[in-house]
Coordinates of C-alpha atoms and ligand atoms in Angstrom, one line a residue:
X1 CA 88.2 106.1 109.7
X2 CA 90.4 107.0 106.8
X3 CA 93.8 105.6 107.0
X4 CA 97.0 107.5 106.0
X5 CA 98.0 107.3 102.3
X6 CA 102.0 107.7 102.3
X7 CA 104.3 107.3 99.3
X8 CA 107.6 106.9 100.0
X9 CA 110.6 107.2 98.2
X10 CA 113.9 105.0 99.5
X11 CA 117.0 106.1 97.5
X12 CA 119.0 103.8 98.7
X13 CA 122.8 104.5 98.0
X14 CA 122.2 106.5 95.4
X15 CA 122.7 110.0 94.6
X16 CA 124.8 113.4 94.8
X17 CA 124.6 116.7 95.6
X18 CA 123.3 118.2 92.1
X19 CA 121.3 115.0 91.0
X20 CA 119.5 115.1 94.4
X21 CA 119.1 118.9 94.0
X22 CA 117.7 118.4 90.4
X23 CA 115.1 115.4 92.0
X24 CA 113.8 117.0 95.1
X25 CA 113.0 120.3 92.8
X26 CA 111.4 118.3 90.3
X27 CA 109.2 116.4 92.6
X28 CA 108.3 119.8 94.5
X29 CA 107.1 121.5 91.3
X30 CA 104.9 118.3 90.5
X31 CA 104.0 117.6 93.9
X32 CA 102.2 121.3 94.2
X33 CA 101.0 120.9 97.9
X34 CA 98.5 118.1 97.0
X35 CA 98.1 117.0 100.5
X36 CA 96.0 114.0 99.7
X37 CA 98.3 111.3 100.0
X38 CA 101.5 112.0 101.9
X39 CA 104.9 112.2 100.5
X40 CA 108.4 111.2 102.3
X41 CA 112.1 110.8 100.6
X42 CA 114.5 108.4 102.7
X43 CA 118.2 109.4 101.9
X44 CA 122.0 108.2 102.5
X45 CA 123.0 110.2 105.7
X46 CA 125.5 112.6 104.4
X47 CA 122.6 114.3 102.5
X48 CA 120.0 114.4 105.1
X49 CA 121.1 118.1 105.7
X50 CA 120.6 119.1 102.0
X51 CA 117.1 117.5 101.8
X52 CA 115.9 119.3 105.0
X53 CA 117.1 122.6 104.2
X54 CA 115.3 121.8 100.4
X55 CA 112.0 120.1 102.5
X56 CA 111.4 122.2 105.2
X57 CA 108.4 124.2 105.1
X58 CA 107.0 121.8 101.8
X59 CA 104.5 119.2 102.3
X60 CA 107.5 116.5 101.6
X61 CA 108.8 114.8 104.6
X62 CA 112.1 113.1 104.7
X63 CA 113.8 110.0 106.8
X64 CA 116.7 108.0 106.8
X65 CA 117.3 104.3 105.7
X66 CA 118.8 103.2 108.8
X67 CA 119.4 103.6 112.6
X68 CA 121.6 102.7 115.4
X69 CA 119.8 100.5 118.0
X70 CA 122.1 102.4 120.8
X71 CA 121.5 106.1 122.3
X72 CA 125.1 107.1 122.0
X73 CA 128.8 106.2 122.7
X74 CA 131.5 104.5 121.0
X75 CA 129.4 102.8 118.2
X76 CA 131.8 103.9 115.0
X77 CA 130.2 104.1 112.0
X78 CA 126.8 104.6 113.6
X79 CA 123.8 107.1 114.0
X80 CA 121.4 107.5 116.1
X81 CA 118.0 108.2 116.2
X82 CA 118.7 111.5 118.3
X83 CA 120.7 112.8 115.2
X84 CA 118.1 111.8 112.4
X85 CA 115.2 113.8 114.6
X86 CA 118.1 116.5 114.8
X87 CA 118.5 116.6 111.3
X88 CA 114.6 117.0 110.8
X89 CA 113.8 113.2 109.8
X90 CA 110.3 112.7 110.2
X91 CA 111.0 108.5 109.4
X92 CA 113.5 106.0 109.7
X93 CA 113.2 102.7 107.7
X94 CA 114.2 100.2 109.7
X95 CA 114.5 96.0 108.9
X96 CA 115.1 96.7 105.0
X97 CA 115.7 93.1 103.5
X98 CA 119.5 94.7 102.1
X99 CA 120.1 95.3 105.8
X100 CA 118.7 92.0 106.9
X101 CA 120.4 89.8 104.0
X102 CA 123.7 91.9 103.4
X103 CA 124.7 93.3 106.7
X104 CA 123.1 90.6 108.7
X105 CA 120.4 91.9 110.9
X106 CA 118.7 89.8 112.7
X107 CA 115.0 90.4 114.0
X108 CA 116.5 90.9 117.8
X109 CA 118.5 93.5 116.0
X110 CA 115.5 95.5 114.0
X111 CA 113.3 95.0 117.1
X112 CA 116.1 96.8 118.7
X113 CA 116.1 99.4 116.0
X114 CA 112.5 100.0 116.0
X115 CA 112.0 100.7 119.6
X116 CA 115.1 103.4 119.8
X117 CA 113.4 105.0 116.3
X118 CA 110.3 105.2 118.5
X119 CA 112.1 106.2 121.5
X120 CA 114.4 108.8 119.3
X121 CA 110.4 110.4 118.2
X122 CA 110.8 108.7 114.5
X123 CA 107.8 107.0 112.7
X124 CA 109.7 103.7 112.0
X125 CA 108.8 101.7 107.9
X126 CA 109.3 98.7 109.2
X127 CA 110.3 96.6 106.2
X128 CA 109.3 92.7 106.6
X129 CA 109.2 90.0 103.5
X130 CA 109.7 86.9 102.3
X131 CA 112.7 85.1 100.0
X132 CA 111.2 83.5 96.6
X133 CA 112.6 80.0 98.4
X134 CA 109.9 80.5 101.7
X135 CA 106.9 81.7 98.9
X136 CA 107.2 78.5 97.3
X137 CA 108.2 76.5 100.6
X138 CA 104.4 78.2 101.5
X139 CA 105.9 80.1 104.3
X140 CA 105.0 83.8 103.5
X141 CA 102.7 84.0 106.8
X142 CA 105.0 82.5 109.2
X143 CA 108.1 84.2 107.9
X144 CA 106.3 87.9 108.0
X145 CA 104.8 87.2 111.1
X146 CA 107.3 86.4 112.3
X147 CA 109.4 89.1 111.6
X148 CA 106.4 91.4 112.7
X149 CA 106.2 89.4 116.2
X150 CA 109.9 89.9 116.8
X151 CA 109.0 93.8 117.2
X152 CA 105.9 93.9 118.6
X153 CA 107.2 91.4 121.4
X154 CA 109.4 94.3 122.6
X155 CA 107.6 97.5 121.5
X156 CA 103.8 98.7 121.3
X157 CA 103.6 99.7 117.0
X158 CA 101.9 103.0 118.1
X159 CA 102.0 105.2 114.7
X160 CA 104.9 102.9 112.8
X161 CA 104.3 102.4 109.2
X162 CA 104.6 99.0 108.0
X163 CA 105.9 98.0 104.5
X164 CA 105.2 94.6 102.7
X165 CA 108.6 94.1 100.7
X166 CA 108.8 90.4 99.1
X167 CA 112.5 89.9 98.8
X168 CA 112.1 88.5 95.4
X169 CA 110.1 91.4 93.8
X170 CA 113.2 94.1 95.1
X171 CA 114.5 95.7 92.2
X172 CA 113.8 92.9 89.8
X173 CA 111.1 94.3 88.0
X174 CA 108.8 91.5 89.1
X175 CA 106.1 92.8 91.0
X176 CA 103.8 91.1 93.6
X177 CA 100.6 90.7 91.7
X178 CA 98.3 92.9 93.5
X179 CA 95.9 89.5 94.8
X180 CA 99.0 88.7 96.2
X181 CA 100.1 92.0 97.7
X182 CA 96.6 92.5 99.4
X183 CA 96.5 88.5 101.0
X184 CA 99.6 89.4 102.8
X185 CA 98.8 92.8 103.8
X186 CA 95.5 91.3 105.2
X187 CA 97.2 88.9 107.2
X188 CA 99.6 91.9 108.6
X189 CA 96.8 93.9 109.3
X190 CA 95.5 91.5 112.1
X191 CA 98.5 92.3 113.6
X192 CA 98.6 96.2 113.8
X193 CA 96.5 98.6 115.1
X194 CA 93.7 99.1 112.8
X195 CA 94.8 102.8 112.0
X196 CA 98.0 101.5 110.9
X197 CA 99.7 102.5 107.3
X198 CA 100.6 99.2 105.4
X199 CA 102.9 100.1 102.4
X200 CA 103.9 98.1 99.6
X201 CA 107.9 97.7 98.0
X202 CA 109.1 96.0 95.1
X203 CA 109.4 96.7 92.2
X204 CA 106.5 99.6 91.9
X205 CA 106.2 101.5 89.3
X206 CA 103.6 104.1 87.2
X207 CA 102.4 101.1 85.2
X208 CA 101.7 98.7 88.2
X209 CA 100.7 101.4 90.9
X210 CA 97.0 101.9 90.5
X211 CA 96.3 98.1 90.7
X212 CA 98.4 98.1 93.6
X213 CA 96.6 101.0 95.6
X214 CA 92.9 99.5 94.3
X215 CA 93.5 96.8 97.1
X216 CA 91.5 97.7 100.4
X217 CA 94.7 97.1 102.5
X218 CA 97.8 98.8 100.6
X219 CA 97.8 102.0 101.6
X220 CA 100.6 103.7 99.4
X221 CA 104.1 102.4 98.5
X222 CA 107.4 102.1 99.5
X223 CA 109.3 103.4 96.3
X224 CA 113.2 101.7 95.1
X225 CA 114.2 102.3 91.4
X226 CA 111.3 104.5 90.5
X227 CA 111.6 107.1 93.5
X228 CA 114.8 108.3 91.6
X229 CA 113.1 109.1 88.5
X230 CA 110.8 112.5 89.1
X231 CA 107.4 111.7 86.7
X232 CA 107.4 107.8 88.0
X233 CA 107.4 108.8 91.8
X234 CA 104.8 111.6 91.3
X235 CA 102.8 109.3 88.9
X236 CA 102.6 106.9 92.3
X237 CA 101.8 109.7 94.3
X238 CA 98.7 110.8 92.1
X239 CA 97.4 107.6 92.1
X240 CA 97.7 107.0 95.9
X241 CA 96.3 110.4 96.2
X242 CA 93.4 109.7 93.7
X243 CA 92.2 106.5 95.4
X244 CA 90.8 106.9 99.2
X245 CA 89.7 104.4 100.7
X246 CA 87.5 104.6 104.3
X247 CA 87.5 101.7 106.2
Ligands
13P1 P1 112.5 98.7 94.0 O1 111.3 99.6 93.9 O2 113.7 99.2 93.3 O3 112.1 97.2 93.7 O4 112.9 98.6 95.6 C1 111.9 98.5 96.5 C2 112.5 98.7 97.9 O5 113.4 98.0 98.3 C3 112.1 99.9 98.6 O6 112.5 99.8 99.9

């Protein structure tokens, strides 16, 4: 069985109108189709309409970075996962460490999250990971398992796609070393069906991606910093694309 190779891009709050423009045209014209590993931008909301009229019909998918655990009502401020499949999303990423550290989400909350992606018809990232603090308290296991268990105590992960993000290796340059990337995706991956996509996030980059991808259980990356520079994110694709691994 040959698991799904995804690389995908999270913009976080970042962007405009013209530089997004200038980024999804670039990344098209590098892109060229190459269907061996899969490609996905995740963008603020106010620009998911400009990505999908850009993306549809390409072989780039798009998501959002964050959904509302409710249906509908009087939720201000919040979307749905009924508007993102309206607005063409493909994924959602859901339990990002910026939403679980800065806006407080708990793991009710992105269990919650998770089953109304699923429920909305949205491939979920989950996002799990650990503080530097709990790596060197020796807790990495128990805090991403935890995390994981927390969803798949309410929801079956069906097609999800699962992300490995160490909180300390977010946007500080410092990546996981790739022994240290594959031990923990291991550990998630006797957790998830076997088909599942695990990603890895922080801090990847052109230079560090091949080692990355080598490993036997990351499956393609979940791209910060470098997802906003055109030749890094397509230089990540290629080398997800070049390496297949059958399990
Ligand atoms: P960086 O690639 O900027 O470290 O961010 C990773 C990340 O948080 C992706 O969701």
């Amino acid at each position: 069985m040959t698991r799904t190779r995804l690389v995908a891009g999270n913009w976080k709050m970042h962007g405009n109108r013209a530089a997004n423009a200038a980024l999804l045209d670039a990344i098209l014209r590098g892109q060229g189709g190459d269907a061996s590993a899969e490609c996905a931008v995740c963008v603020p909301f106010p620009y998911l309409a400009q990505v999908g009229e850009r993306l549809r019909g390409t072989a780039v998918a798009w998501g959002a970075q964050n959904v509302s655990e409710h249906a509908q009502g009087a939720y201000t401020g919040e979307v749905s996962a009924a508007m993102l499949a309206d607005f063409g999303c493909k994924y959602v990423i859901v339990g990002h460490s910026e939403r679980r550290q800065l806006f407080g989400e708990s793991d009710g909350q992105v269990a919650a999250k998770f089953a109304a992606a699923r429920k909305g018809g949205l491939t979920p990232i989950l996002c799990v990971g650990e503080t530097l603090a709990e790596r060197e308290a020796g807790r990495t296991e128990q805090v991403v398992g935890r995390q994981l268990d927390a969803v798949l105590s309410s929801s079956s992960f069906g097609d999800a796609v699962l992300a490995y993000e160490p909180v300390w290796a977010i946007g500080t340059g410092r990546n996981a070393t790739p022994e240290q990337a594959q031990a923990v995706h291991a550990f998630l991956r006797t957790k998830v069906p076997s088909e599942t996509c695990i990603l890895y996030g922080g801090s990847m980059k052109a230079a560090n991606a091949a080692g990355l991808l080598a490993m036997p259980d990351i499956d393609g990356g979940l791209i910060g910093g470098a997802s906003l520079a055109a030749e890094e994110f397509l230089a990540i694709l290629r080398a997800a694309g070049s390496i297949r691994v059958t399990t």
